[in-house]
Short mmCIF file of N, CA and C in Angstrom, two decimals:
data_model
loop_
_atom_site.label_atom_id
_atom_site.label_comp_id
_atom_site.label_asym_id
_atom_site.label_seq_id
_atom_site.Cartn_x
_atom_site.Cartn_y
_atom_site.Cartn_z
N UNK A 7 -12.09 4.66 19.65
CA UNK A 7 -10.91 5.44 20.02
C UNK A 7 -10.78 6.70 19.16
N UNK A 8 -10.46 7.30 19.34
CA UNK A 8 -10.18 8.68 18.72
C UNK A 8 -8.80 9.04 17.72
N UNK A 9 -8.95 9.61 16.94
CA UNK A 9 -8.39 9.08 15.56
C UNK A 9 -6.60 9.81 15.83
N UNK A 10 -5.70 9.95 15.44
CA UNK A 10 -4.66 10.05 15.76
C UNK A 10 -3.22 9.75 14.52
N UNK A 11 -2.76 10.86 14.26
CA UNK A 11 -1.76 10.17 13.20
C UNK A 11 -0.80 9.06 12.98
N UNK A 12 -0.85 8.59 14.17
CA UNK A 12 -0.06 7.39 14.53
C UNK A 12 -0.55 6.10 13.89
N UNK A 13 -1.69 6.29 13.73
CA UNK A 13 -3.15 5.31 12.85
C UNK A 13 -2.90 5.22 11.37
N UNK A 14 -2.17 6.50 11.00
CA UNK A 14 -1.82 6.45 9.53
C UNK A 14 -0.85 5.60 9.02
N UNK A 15 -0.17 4.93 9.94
CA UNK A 15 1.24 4.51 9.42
C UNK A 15 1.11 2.83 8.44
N UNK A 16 1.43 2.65 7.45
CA UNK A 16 1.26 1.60 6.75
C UNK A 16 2.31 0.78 6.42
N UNK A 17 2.42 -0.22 7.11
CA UNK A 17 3.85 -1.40 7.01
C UNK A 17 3.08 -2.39 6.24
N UNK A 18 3.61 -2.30 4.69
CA UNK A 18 3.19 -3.37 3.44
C UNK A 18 3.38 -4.70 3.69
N UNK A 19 5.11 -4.84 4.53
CA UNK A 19 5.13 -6.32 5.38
C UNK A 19 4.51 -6.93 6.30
N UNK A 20 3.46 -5.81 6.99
CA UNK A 20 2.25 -6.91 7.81
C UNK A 20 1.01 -6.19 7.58
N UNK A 21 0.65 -5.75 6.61
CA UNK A 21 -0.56 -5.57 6.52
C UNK A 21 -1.13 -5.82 4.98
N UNK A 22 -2.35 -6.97 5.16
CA UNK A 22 -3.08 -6.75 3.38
C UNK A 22 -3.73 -5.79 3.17
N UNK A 23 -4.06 -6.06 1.54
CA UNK A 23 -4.31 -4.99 0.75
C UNK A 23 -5.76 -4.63 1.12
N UNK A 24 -6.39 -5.81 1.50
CA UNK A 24 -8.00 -5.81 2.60
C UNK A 24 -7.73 -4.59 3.68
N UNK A 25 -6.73 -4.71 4.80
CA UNK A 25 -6.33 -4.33 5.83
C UNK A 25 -6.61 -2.87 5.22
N UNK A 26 -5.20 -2.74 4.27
CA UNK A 26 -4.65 -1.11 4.24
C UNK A 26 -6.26 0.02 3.30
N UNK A 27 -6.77 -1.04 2.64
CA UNK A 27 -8.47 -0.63 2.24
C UNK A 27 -9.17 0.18 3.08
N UNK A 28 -9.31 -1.10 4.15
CA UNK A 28 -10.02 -0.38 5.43
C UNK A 28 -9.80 0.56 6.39
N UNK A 29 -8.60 0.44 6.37
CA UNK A 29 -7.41 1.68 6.97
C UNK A 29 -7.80 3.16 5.98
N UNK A 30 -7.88 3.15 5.01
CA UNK A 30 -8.01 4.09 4.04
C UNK A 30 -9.37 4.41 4.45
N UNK A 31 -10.35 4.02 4.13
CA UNK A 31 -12.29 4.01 4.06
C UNK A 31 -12.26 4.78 5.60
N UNK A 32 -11.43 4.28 6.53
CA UNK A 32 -11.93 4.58 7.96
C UNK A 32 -10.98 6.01 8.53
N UNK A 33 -9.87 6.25 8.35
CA UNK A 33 -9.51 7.53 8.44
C UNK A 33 -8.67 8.28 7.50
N UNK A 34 -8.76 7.68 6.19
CA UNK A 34 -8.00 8.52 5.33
C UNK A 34 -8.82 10.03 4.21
N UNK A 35 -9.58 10.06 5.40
CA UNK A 35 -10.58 11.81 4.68
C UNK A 35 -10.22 12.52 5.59
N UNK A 36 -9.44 12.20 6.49
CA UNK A 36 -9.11 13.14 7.58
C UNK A 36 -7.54 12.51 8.13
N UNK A 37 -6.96 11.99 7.82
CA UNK A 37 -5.46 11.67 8.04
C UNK A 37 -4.74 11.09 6.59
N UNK A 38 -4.01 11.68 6.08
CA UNK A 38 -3.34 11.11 4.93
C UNK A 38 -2.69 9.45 5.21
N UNK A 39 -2.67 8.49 4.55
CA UNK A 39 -2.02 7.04 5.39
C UNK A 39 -0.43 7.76 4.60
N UNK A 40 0.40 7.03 5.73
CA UNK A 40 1.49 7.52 5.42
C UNK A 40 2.77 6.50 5.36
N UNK A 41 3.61 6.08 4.77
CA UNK A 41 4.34 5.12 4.42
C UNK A 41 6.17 5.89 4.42
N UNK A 42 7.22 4.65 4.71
CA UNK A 42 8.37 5.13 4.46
C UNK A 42 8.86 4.73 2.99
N UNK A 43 9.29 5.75 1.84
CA UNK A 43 10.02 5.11 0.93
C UNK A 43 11.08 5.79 0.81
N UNK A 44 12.25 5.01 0.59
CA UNK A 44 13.78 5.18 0.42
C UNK A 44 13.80 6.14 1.52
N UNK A 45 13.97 5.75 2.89
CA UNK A 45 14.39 6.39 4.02
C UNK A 45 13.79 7.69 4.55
N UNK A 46 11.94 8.04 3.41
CA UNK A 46 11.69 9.37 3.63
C UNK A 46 10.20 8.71 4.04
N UNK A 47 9.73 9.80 4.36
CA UNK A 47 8.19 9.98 5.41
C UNK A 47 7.41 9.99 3.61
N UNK A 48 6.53 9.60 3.27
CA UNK A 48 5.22 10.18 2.46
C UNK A 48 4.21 9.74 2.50
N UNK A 49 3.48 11.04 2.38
CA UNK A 49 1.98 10.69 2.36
C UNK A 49 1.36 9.85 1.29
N UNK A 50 -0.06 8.97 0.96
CA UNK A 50 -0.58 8.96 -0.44
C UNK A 50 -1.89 8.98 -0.43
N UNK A 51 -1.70 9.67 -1.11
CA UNK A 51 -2.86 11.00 -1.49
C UNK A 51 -3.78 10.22 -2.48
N UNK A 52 -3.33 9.21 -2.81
CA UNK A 52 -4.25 8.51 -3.41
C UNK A 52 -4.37 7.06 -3.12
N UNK A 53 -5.29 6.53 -3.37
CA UNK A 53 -5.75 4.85 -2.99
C UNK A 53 -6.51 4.41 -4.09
N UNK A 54 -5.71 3.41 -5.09
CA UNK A 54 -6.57 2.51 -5.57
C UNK A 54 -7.25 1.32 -5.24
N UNK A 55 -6.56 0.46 -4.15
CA UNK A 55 -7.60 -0.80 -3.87
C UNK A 55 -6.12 -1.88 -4.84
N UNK A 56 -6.86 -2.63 -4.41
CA UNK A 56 -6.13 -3.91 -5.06
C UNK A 56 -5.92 -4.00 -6.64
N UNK A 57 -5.05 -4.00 -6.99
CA UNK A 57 -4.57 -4.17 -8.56
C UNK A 57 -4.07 -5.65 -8.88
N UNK A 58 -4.39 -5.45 -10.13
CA UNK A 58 -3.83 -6.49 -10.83
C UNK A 58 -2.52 -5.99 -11.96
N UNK A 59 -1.63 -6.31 -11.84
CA UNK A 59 -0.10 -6.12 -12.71
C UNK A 59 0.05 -6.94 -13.92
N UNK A 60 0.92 -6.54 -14.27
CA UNK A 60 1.24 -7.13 -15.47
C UNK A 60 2.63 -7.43 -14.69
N UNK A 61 3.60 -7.29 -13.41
CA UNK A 61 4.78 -7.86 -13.25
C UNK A 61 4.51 -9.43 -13.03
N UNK A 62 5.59 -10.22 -13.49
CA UNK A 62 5.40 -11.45 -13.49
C UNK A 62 6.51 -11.92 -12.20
N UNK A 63 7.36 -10.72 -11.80
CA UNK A 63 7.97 -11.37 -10.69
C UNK A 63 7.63 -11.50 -9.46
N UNK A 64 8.57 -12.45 -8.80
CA UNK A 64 8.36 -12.58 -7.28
C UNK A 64 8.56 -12.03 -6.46
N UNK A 65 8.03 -10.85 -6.31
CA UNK A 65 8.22 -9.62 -5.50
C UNK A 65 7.98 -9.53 -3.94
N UNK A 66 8.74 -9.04 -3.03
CA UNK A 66 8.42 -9.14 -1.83
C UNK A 66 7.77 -8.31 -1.38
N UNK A 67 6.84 -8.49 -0.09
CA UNK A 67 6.11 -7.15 0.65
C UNK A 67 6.78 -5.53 0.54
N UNK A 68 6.49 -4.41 -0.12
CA UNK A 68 6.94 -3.94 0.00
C UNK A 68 7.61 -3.40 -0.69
N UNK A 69 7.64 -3.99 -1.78
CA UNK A 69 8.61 -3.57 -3.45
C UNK A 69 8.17 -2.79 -4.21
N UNK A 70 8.28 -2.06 -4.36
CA UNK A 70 7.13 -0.92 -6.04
C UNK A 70 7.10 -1.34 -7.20
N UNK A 71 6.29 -1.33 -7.84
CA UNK A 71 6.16 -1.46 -8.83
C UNK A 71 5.77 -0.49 -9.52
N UNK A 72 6.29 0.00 -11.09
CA UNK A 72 5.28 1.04 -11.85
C UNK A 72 4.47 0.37 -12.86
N UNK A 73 3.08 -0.06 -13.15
CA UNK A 73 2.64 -0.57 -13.82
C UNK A 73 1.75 0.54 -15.00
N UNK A 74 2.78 0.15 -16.14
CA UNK A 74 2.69 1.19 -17.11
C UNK A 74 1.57 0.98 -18.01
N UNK A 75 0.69 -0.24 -17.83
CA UNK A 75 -0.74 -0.29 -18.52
C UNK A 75 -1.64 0.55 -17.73
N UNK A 76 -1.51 0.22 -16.33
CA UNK A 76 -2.54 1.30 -15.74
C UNK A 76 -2.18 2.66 -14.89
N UNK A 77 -1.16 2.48 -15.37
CA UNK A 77 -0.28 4.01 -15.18
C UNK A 77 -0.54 4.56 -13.45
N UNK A 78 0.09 2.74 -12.58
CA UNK A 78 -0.45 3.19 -11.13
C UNK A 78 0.81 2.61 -10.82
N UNK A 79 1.30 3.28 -9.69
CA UNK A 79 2.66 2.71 -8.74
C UNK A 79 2.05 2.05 -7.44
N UNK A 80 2.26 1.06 -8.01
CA UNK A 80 1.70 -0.56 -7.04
C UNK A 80 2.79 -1.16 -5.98
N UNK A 81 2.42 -1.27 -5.06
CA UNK A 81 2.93 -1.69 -3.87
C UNK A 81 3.06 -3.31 -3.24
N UNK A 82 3.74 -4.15 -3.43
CA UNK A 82 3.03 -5.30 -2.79
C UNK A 82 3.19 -5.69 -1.33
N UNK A 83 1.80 -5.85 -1.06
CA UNK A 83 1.38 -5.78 0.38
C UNK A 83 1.88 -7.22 1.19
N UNK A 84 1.40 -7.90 1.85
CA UNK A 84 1.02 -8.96 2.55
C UNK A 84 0.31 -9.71 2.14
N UNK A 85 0.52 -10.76 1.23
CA UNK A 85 -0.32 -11.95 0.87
C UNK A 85 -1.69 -11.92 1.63
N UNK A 86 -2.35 -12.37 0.88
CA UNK A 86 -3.71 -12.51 1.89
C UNK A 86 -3.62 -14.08 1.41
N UNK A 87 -3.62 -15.13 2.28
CA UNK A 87 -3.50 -16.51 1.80
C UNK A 87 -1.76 -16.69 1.40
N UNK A 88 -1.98 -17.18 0.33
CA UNK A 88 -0.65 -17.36 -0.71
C UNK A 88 -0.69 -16.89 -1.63
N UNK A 89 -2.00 -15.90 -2.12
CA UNK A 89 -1.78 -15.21 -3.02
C UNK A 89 -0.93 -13.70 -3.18
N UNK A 90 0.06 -13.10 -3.57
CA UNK A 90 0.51 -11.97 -3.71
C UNK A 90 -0.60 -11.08 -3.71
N UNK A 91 -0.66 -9.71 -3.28
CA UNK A 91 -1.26 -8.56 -3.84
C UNK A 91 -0.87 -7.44 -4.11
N UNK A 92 -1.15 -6.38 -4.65
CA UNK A 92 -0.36 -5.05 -4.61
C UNK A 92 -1.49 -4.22 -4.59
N UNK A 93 -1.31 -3.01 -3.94
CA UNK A 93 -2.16 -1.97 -3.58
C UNK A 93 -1.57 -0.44 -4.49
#
């Protein structure tokens, strides 16, 4: 199918950190992935891949995190299993 900005859109509550990876690898050199935070449109311009935190809480899909050891604002996605992840 032919690529389309509508493809960019990233919902942390149903998609893993696998998912939003591949989403990235497959059109994010040519479509920014694009997410809602606090009621606004943004792009991210950057992708790390799956992190590991230092938060110890029980965070839901979707929550931010700033993780100040690796100085990355982490997202948590969609369990893959029962394990938590953050992107």
């Amino acid at each position: 199918p032919k690529i389309n900005t509508s493809m960019s859109w990233i919902d942390w509550e149903e998609q893993t950190c696998n998912q939003i990876a591949c989403l990235c690898r497959a059109i994010g050199c040519r479509i920014p992935l694009r997410t809602i935070w606090m009621g606004k449109t943004i792009k991210l311009l950057d992708f790390v891949g799956n992190c590991h935190t230092t938060d110890q809480r029980n965070q839901k899909p979707g929550s931010v995190y700033y993780d100040k050891v690796s100085n990355t604002l982490a997202v948590c996605c969609k369990p893959n299993s029962k394990q938590r992840s953050f992107c």
